[in-house]
Amino acid sequence: MIRYLYADQLHKHAALQAGMHRDRAAQFRHRLKWEVTVDDRGWERDGYDDLNPLYVIWEPTPGVHGGSMRFLPMSGRTMVNDHFADLTTGPIVSPLIWECTRFCIAPNAGPRVAGLLMLAGGELMRAFSLTHLLGVFDARMISIYNAVGAAPELLGTRGIGRDAISVGLWPYRPDDRLRVLRRAGVSSEVSEAWFARSFGRSVGEKAAQIAA
Amino acid sequence: MRTRLNRFLQDLESADRLDQIQGLTTQLRDALEIDHVVYHWVSVDGEQYGFGTYDPAWAQRYQDQDYIRIDPVVLGCFQRFHPVDWKSLDWTSKAVRAFRADSIAHGVGNQGFSIPIRGPNGQFALLTLSHTCSDASWEAFMFSYQRDLIVIAHYLNAKALTLQKGRRPDTIRPLSPREIDALSFLAMGYSRSQAADLLGISEHTLRAYIESARHKLGALNTVHAVARAIGEGLIIVGGAAREAAGGWPGQNQARGVASS
């Protein structure tokens, strides 16, 4: 299932937490060769993990990390504003825009995982009336996002080829949802049930869903 | 209701003393037509301020009973950044059930919605709304106003922080070049799609820059943001800008599609 967990809730899911940080090391340090910090447990962690971010984690079987991403509101400290403000021509500040970083897919994870994570990102936007998600990602991810049917709009790119890192926006587009649901291979009801399980509330108003 | 919310934001903007926050919570409650609005903040060193429309007897009782230790709203919102419907919190323990019964007896209401705000350097604040109504009506209210309320909560907190520090109010964060461009084109009367074309970005992306500028300007909507930016001299509009030497990307097309 998809879990929505704040950092201070991760200790209740120790295996999932360890899997996420190890898979992040595999993706960002070993595969992409980014200059990230990996500790003696083999975990990739940075200062933004200390700001009690919200993680979205795909858990294909109990305790197993299938993919994840990390959210912080653009009204506070964020990686985009601290390190990529040149790509956005200055800091972007809004509580209605959340940054999405460390988008990670576990090695050998199936093709559905990117879709599942994008679906969850859409649920966050819908549930909390966000206008956009703002992401930091490598060049290879752009084609993955496109394949999922939720292409980001690039604001800027640093570096070239394999080393390129981009900042991009996902606006809240209700039409994306059906496409992404199909790619993720789950029903709308299941996605909403996952959300309700984590947040104890529904993604949207019942009437609004019918209207949409 | 939105007219009254705009009026509230104007009054919030011009507030220059911390004690005015009390009156503002009453004004916000009346604008929203609900029972209560409470703004509560905890600074890094544990200093607390609260302003709101709850019965003072309830505020006193809350302190006397040290309810803050068990209040699911405080526990459930601290360290979070998503808005929280009180129904989603854990009210099952015996002590918490008694607390809830006590709060309802003091007129707090059976429904609540709290917006956590993460301020600078570990500051934490909550904007809470409460009311007495059915679950369905409350859900409809939340989904209609959630976005405005998140924006209002952050402005209120920014204002309170400014006033508490005794700084001169209304220090506006500088707009980025893209944000200035976006607001300038809107101020000149271009539509969003025209402005996006002129800047060579999509309308969705334009919206992110407008959103960010709006937040920095403390405005509830785009019209207010544009007015504020003009008032503060952050953007220059009108004939002078359009005829100015130097030009901007797409200036010639812009002249062709100008609405005025």
Coordinates of C-alpha atoms in Angstrom, one line a residue:
Chain A
M1 CA 0.0 0.0 0.0
I2 CA 0.9 3.7 -0.2
R3 CA 1.8 5.1 3.2
Y4 CA 1.9 8.8 4.0
L5 CA 4.3 9.2 7.0
Y6 CA 5.9 12.1 8.6
A7 CA 9.5 11.5 9.7
D8 CA 8.5 11.3 13.4
Q9 CA 6.2 8.4 12.5
L10 CA 8.9 6.4 10.7
H11 CA 10.2 4.7 13.8
K12 CA 7.0 2.6 13.9
H13 CA 8.1 1.3 10.4
A14 CA 11.8 0.6 11.0
A15 CA 12.3 -1.8 8.1
L16 CA 10.5 0.5 5.7
Q17 CA 12.6 3.4 6.9
A18 CA 15.9 1.5 6.5
G19 CA 14.9 0.3 3.1
M20 CA 14.0 3.8 1.9
H21 CA 17.3 5.3 3.0
R22 CA 19.4 2.4 1.6
D23 CA 17.5 2.6 -1.8
R24 CA 18.1 6.3 -1.8
A25 CA 21.8 5.6 -1.4
A26 CA 21.7 3.1 -4.3
Q27 CA 19.9 5.6 -6.5
F28 CA 21.5 9.0 -5.7
R29 CA 25.0 8.0 -4.6
H30 CA 25.8 4.8 -6.6
R31 CA 23.7 5.2 -9.8
L32 CA 23.5 9.0 -10.3
K33 CA 26.8 9.8 -8.5
W34 CA 25.3 12.8 -6.8
E35 CA 27.3 14.2 -3.9
V36 CA 25.1 13.0 -1.2
T37 CA 26.0 11.8 2.3
V38 CA 25.7 8.1 3.1
D39 CA 26.2 7.1 6.8
D40 CA 27.8 3.9 8.2
R41 CA 24.4 2.1 8.1
G42 CA 24.4 2.7 4.3
W43 CA 21.6 5.3 4.6
E44 CA 21.4 8.4 2.4
R45 CA 20.1 11.2 4.6
D46 CA 20.4 15.0 4.4
G47 CA 19.4 18.0 6.5
Y48 CA 15.9 18.1 5.0
D49 CA 15.2 14.7 6.6
D50 CA 15.6 16.5 9.9
L51 CA 12.8 19.0 9.2
N52 CA 10.2 16.4 9.8
P53 CA 9.1 16.1 6.2
L54 CA 6.2 14.0 4.9
Y55 CA 7.2 10.9 3.0
V56 CA 5.1 9.0 0.6
I57 CA 6.2 5.4 0.6
W58 CA 5.1 2.5 -1.6
E59 CA 5.2 -0.7 0.5
P60 CA 4.6 -3.6 -1.9
T61 CA 4.8 -6.2 0.9
P62 CA 5.0 -5.4 4.7
G63 CA 8.3 -3.7 5.6
V64 CA 9.6 -3.6 2.0
H65 CA 10.4 -0.2 0.4
G66 CA 9.3 -0.1 -3.3
G67 CA 9.7 3.6 -3.8
S68 CA 9.3 6.9 -2.0
M69 CA 9.5 10.7 -2.1
R70 CA 9.7 13.5 0.4
F71 CA 7.6 16.6 0.8
L72 CA 8.1 20.0 2.5
P73 CA 6.0 23.1 2.1
M74 CA 7.5 26.0 0.2
S75 CA 6.5 28.3 3.1
G76 CA 9.4 27.0 5.1
R77 CA 13.0 25.9 4.5
T78 CA 13.3 23.8 1.3
M79 CA 16.0 22.3 -0.9
V80 CA 14.7 24.1 -3.9
N81 CA 15.0 27.6 -2.3
D82 CA 18.3 26.7 -0.6
H83 CA 20.1 25.2 -3.5
F84 CA 18.2 25.8 -6.8
A85 CA 16.9 29.3 -6.5
D86 CA 18.9 30.3 -9.5
L87 CA 16.8 27.9 -11.6
T88 CA 13.5 29.5 -10.4
T89 CA 14.8 33.1 -10.7
G90 CA 14.6 33.5 -6.9
P91 CA 12.8 31.8 -4.0
I92 CA 9.3 30.5 -4.5
V93 CA 7.3 31.0 -1.3
S94 CA 3.8 29.6 -0.8
P95 CA 2.1 27.2 1.7
L96 CA 0.1 26.0 -1.3
I97 CA 3.2 24.7 -3.1
W98 CA 5.1 21.7 -1.6
E99 CA 8.5 20.6 -2.8
C100 CA 8.9 17.0 -3.8
T101 CA 12.5 15.7 -3.5
R102 CA 14.3 12.4 -3.3
F103 CA 11.9 10.7 -5.7
C104 CA 13.3 7.2 -5.4
I105 CA 12.4 3.9 -7.0
A106 CA 13.8 0.7 -5.5
P107 CA 16.1 -1.4 -7.6
N108 CA 14.0 -4.0 -9.5
A109 CA 10.8 -2.3 -8.6
G110 CA 8.1 -2.8 -11.3
P111 CA 7.0 -0.2 -13.8
R112 CA 4.0 0.7 -11.8
V113 CA 5.9 2.3 -9.0
A114 CA 6.5 5.7 -10.6
G115 CA 2.7 5.8 -11.3
L116 CA 1.8 4.9 -7.8
L117 CA 4.0 7.7 -6.4
M118 CA 2.7 10.2 -8.9
L119 CA -0.9 9.2 -7.9
A120 CA -0.1 9.8 -4.3
G121 CA 1.4 13.2 -5.1
G122 CA -1.9 14.1 -6.9
E123 CA -3.9 12.9 -3.9
L124 CA -1.9 15.3 -1.6
M125 CA -2.6 18.2 -4.0
R126 CA -6.3 17.4 -4.1
A127 CA -6.8 16.8 -0.4
F128 CA -4.9 19.8 0.8
S129 CA -5.9 22.3 -1.9
L130 CA -2.3 22.7 -3.2
T131 CA -1.8 24.5 -6.4
H132 CA 1.5 22.8 -7.4
L133 CA 4.2 20.4 -6.4
L134 CA 7.8 21.5 -7.2
G135 CA 10.3 18.8 -7.8
V136 CA 14.0 18.3 -8.1
F137 CA 15.0 15.4 -10.3
D138 CA 17.6 14.0 -12.7
A139 CA 17.3 13.9 -16.5
R140 CA 16.3 10.3 -16.6
M141 CA 13.2 10.9 -14.4
I142 CA 11.7 13.2 -16.9
S143 CA 11.0 10.4 -19.4
I144 CA 9.6 8.3 -16.5
Y145 CA 7.3 11.1 -15.5
N146 CA 6.2 11.5 -19.1
A147 CA 5.5 7.8 -19.4
V148 CA 3.3 7.9 -16.3
G149 CA 1.2 10.6 -17.9
A150 CA 2.2 13.4 -15.4
A151 CA 4.8 15.4 -17.2
P152 CA 6.4 18.2 -15.1
E153 CA 6.9 21.6 -16.6
L154 CA 10.6 22.4 -16.4
L155 CA 11.6 25.6 -14.8
G156 CA 15.3 25.2 -15.2
T157 CA 18.1 22.7 -15.6
R158 CA 21.7 22.7 -14.3
G159 CA 24.4 20.5 -15.9
I160 CA 24.1 18.5 -19.0
G161 CA 23.4 14.9 -20.1
R162 CA 23.6 12.3 -17.4
D163 CA 24.6 14.9 -14.8
A164 CA 21.7 17.3 -15.4
I165 CA 19.5 18.2 -12.5
S166 CA 16.2 19.9 -13.1
V167 CA 13.6 21.8 -11.2
G168 CA 10.0 21.2 -12.4
L169 CA 6.5 21.9 -11.5
W170 CA 3.4 19.7 -11.4
P171 CA 0.3 21.8 -11.4
Y172 CA -2.8 20.3 -9.9
R173 CA -4.7 19.0 -13.0
P174 CA -7.7 16.9 -12.2
D175 CA -7.5 15.3 -15.6
D176 CA -4.1 13.7 -14.8
R177 CA -5.7 11.5 -12.2
L178 CA -7.4 9.0 -14.5
R179 CA -4.3 8.6 -16.6
V180 CA -2.1 8.1 -13.6
L181 CA -4.5 5.7 -12.0
R182 CA -4.3 3.6 -15.1
R183 CA -0.5 3.6 -15.1
A184 CA -0.5 2.8 -11.4
G185 CA -2.9 -0.1 -11.9
V186 CA -5.1 0.7 -8.9
S187 CA -8.6 1.9 -8.6
S188 CA -9.7 5.3 -7.4
E189 CA -11.3 3.7 -4.3
V190 CA -8.2 1.9 -3.3
S191 CA -6.1 5.0 -3.6
E192 CA -8.6 7.0 -1.5
A193 CA -8.6 4.2 1.1
W194 CA -4.8 4.3 1.4
F195 CA -5.0 8.1 1.9
A196 CA -7.8 7.8 4.5
R197 CA -5.8 5.2 6.4
S198 CA -2.9 7.5 6.8
F199 CA -4.7 10.8 7.3
G200 CA -7.9 9.7 8.9
R201 CA -9.9 11.8 6.4
S202 CA -11.0 11.6 2.9
V203 CA -9.1 13.1 -0.1
G204 CA -12.1 15.1 -1.3
E205 CA -15.6 15.9 -0.7
K206 CA -18.0 13.2 -2.0
A207 CA -20.0 15.6 -4.1
A208 CA -16.9 17.2 -5.5
Q209 CA -15.6 13.9 -6.7
I210 CA -18.7 13.2 -8.6
A211 CA -18.7 16.7 -10.1
A212 CA -15.0 16.2 -11.1
Chain B
M1 CA -18.2 35.8 2.2
R2 CA -15.0 36.4 0.1
T3 CA -15.6 40.2 0.3
R4 CA -15.5 40.0 4.1
L5 CA -12.4 37.8 3.9
N6 CA -10.7 40.5 1.7
R7 CA -11.8 43.2 4.2
F8 CA -10.3 41.0 7.0
L9 CA -7.0 40.8 5.1
Q10 CA -6.9 44.6 4.6
D11 CA -7.4 45.1 8.3
L12 CA -4.8 42.4 9.1
E13 CA -2.4 44.2 6.8
S14 CA -2.9 47.5 8.6
A15 CA -2.7 46.1 12.1
D16 CA 0.2 47.6 14.0
R17 CA -0.2 46.2 17.5
L18 CA -0.2 42.6 18.7
D19 CA -3.3 43.1 20.8
Q20 CA -5.3 43.8 17.6
I21 CA -5.0 40.1 16.7
Q22 CA -7.8 39.5 19.2
G23 CA -10.2 41.7 17.3
L24 CA -9.1 40.2 14.1
T25 CA -10.0 36.7 15.2
T26 CA -13.5 37.9 16.0
Q27 CA -13.7 39.6 12.6
L28 CA -12.5 36.4 10.9
R29 CA -15.1 34.3 12.8
D30 CA -17.9 36.7 11.7
A31 CA -16.7 36.7 8.1
L32 CA -16.7 32.9 8.0
E33 CA -20.0 32.7 9.9
I34 CA -18.8 30.0 12.3
D35 CA -18.7 29.7 16.1
H36 CA -15.0 30.2 16.8
V37 CA -11.6 31.2 15.5
V38 CA -8.5 30.8 17.6
Y39 CA -4.9 31.6 16.8
H40 CA -2.3 30.0 19.1
W41 CA 1.4 30.2 18.8
V42 CA 4.4 28.7 20.6
S43 CA 7.8 30.3 20.1
V44 CA 11.1 28.5 20.2
D45 CA 11.7 29.2 23.8
G46 CA 8.2 27.9 24.8
E47 CA 6.5 31.3 25.1
Q48 CA 2.8 31.0 24.2
Y49 CA 0.3 33.5 22.9
G50 CA -3.3 32.8 22.2
F51 CA -6.0 35.0 20.7
G52 CA -9.5 33.9 19.9
T53 CA -13.2 33.9 20.4
Y54 CA -13.6 31.0 22.9
D55 CA -15.4 31.8 26.1
P56 CA -12.8 33.1 28.6
A57 CA -14.2 30.6 31.1
W58 CA -13.1 27.8 28.7
A59 CA -9.7 29.4 28.2
Q60 CA -9.2 29.5 32.0
R61 CA -10.5 26.0 32.5
Y62 CA -8.1 24.7 29.7
Q63 CA -5.2 26.2 31.6
D64 CA -6.4 25.0 35.0
Q65 CA -6.9 21.5 33.8
D66 CA -3.6 21.6 31.9
Y67 CA -5.5 20.2 28.9
I68 CA -2.7 21.0 26.6
R69 CA -1.0 17.8 27.7
I70 CA -3.9 15.6 26.3
D71 CA -5.5 17.9 23.7
P72 CA -5.5 15.7 20.5
V73 CA -5.6 18.9 18.4
V74 CA -2.3 20.2 19.8
L75 CA -0.7 16.7 19.8
G76 CA -2.0 15.9 16.3
C77 CA -0.9 19.2 14.7
F78 CA 2.5 19.8 16.3
Q79 CA 5.2 18.9 13.8
R80 CA 2.7 18.6 10.9
F81 CA 2.1 20.9 8.0
H82 CA -1.2 19.6 6.5
P83 CA -4.6 21.0 7.7
V84 CA -6.3 18.7 10.1
D85 CA -10.0 18.0 10.5
W86 CA -10.6 17.2 14.2
K87 CA -12.5 14.1 13.2
S88 CA -9.3 12.5 12.0
L89 CA -7.7 12.7 15.4
D90 CA -7.7 10.1 18.1
W91 CA -10.4 10.9 20.6
T92 CA -10.7 7.4 22.1
S93 CA -9.0 7.5 25.5
K94 CA -11.2 8.1 28.5
A95 CA -9.4 11.4 29.5
V96 CA -9.7 12.7 25.9
R97 CA -13.4 11.8 25.8
A98 CA -13.9 13.8 29.0
F99 CA -12.0 16.7 27.6
R100 CA -14.1 16.7 24.5
A101 CA -17.4 16.6 26.5
D102 CA -16.1 19.5 28.6
S103 CA -15.1 21.6 25.5
I104 CA -18.6 21.0 24.0
A105 CA -20.2 22.0 27.2
H106 CA -18.2 25.3 27.0
G107 CA -19.5 26.0 23.5
V108 CA -16.4 25.1 21.5
G109 CA -18.5 23.1 19.1
N110 CA -18.5 19.5 17.8
Q111 CA -16.5 20.3 14.7
G112 CA -13.1 21.7 14.3
F113 CA -10.4 22.3 11.7
S114 CA -6.8 23.3 12.5
I115 CA -4.1 24.6 10.2
P116 CA -0.5 24.1 11.5
I117 CA 2.0 26.7 10.6
R118 CA 5.7 26.2 10.7
G119 CA 7.3 29.6 11.3
P120 CA 10.9 30.5 11.1
N121 CA 13.4 28.9 13.5
G122 CA 11.1 26.3 15.1
Q123 CA 8.2 28.7 15.8
F124 CA 4.9 26.8 15.6
A125 CA 1.4 28.2 15.4
L126 CA -2.1 26.9 14.9
L127 CA -5.1 28.6 13.4
T128 CA -8.2 26.8 14.6
L129 CA -11.8 27.0 13.5
S130 CA -14.7 25.4 15.4
H131 CA -18.4 25.1 14.9
T132 CA -21.5 23.2 15.7
C133 CA -23.0 21.4 12.7
S134 CA -23.3 18.1 10.9
D135 CA -20.3 16.2 9.5
A136 CA -21.5 16.8 5.9
S137 CA -21.9 20.6 6.4
W138 CA -18.5 20.8 8.0
E139 CA -16.8 18.8 5.2
A140 CA -18.4 21.1 2.6
F141 CA -17.2 24.2 4.5
M142 CA -13.7 22.8 4.8
F143 CA -13.3 21.9 1.1
S144 CA -14.8 25.3 0.0
Y145 CA -12.5 27.4 2.2
Q146 CA -9.5 25.3 2.9
R147 CA -7.2 27.1 0.4
D148 CA -8.2 30.6 1.6
L149 CA -7.8 29.5 5.2
I150 CA -4.3 28.1 4.7
V151 CA -3.3 31.4 3.1
I152 CA -5.0 33.4 5.9
A153 CA -3.3 31.3 8.6
H154 CA 0.1 32.1 7.2
Y155 CA -0.5 35.8 6.8
L156 CA -1.8 36.0 10.4
N157 CA 1.2 34.2 11.7
A158 CA 3.6 36.4 9.6
K159 CA 1.9 39.5 11.0
A160 CA 2.0 38.3 14.6
L161 CA 5.7 37.5 14.3
T162 CA 6.4 41.0 12.9
L163 CA 4.4 42.7 15.6
Q164 CA 5.8 40.6 18.4
K165 CA 9.4 41.5 17.4
G166 CA 8.3 45.2 17.3
R167 CA 9.5 45.5 13.8
R168 CA 7.9 48.0 11.4
P169 CA 5.0 46.1 9.8
D170 CA 4.5 45.5 6.1
T171 CA 8.1 44.6 5.2
I172 CA 7.5 42.8 2.0
R173 CA 9.7 40.0 0.8
P174 CA 11.4 40.9 -2.5
L175 CA 9.7 39.5 -5.6
S176 CA 11.8 37.4 -8.0
P177 CA 12.3 38.7 -11.6
R178 CA 9.8 36.1 -12.9
E179 CA 7.2 37.1 -10.3
I180 CA 7.6 40.7 -11.2
D181 CA 7.2 39.8 -14.9
A182 CA 4.1 37.8 -14.2
L183 CA 2.4 40.5 -12.1
S184 CA 3.5 43.2 -14.5
F185 CA 1.7 41.6 -17.5
L186 CA -1.4 41.0 -15.5
A187 CA -1.3 44.6 -14.3
M188 CA -1.1 45.7 -17.9
G189 CA -4.4 43.9 -18.6
Y190 CA -3.1 40.8 -20.3
S191 CA -4.9 37.6 -19.6
R192 CA -3.1 34.7 -18.0
S193 CA -2.6 32.9 -21.2
Q194 CA -1.3 36.0 -23.0
A195 CA 1.1 36.6 -20.1
A196 CA 2.3 33.0 -20.2
D197 CA 2.9 33.3 -23.9
L198 CA 4.8 36.5 -23.5
L199 CA 7.0 34.8 -20.9
G200 CA 7.4 31.6 -22.9
I201 CA 6.0 29.5 -20.1
S202 CA 2.8 27.5 -19.6
E203 CA -0.2 29.0 -17.8
H204 CA 0.2 26.4 -15.0
T205 CA 3.8 27.6 -14.5
L206 CA 2.8 31.2 -14.6
R207 CA 0.3 30.4 -11.9
A208 CA 3.1 29.1 -9.6
Y209 CA 4.9 32.5 -9.9
I210 CA 1.7 34.4 -9.3
E211 CA 1.0 32.1 -6.3
S212 CA 4.4 32.8 -4.8
A213 CA 4.1 36.5 -5.5
R214 CA 0.7 36.6 -3.9
H215 CA 2.0 34.9 -0.8
K216 CA 4.9 37.3 -0.5
L217 CA 2.6 40.2 -0.9
G218 CA 0.1 38.9 1.7
A219 CA -2.8 39.0 -0.8
L220 CA -5.8 36.7 -0.9
N221 CA -6.3 36.9 -4.7
T222 CA -4.4 38.0 -7.8
V223 CA -6.2 41.3 -8.1
H224 CA -5.2 42.3 -4.6
A225 CA -1.6 41.1 -5.2
V226 CA -1.3 43.2 -8.4
A227 CA -2.7 46.3 -6.5
R228 CA -0.3 45.8 -3.7
A229 CA 2.7 45.3 -6.0
I230 CA 1.8 48.6 -7.7
G231 CA 1.2 50.3 -4.4
E232 CA 4.6 49.2 -3.1
G233 CA 6.3 50.3 -6.3
L234 CA 7.4 46.8 -7.1
I235 CA 6.0 46.8 -10.6
I236 CA 5.6 49.6 -13.0
V237 CA 2.6 49.6 -15.3
G238 CA 0.6 51.6 -17.8
G239 CA 1.6 53.5 -20.8
A240 CA 5.0 54.3 -19.4
A241 CA 6.0 50.7 -19.1
R242 CA 4.5 49.7 -22.4
E243 CA 6.3 52.5 -24.2
A244 CA 9.5 52.3 -22.3
A245 CA 12.7 51.8 -24.2
G246 CA 14.6 48.5 -23.9
G247 CA 11.6 46.2 -24.4
W248 CA 11.0 42.8 -23.1
P249 CA 10.7 39.4 -24.7
G250 CA 7.7 39.3 -27.0
Q251 CA 7.0 43.0 -26.7
N252 CA 5.9 43.4 -30.3
Q253 CA 3.4 40.6 -30.1
A254 CA 2.3 42.0 -26.7
R255 CA 1.4 45.3 -28.3
G256 CA -0.6 43.4 -30.9
V257 CA -2.7 41.5 -28.3
A258 CA -3.0 44.2 -25.6
S259 CA -6.5 44.4 -24.3
S260 CA -6.5 48.1 -23.7

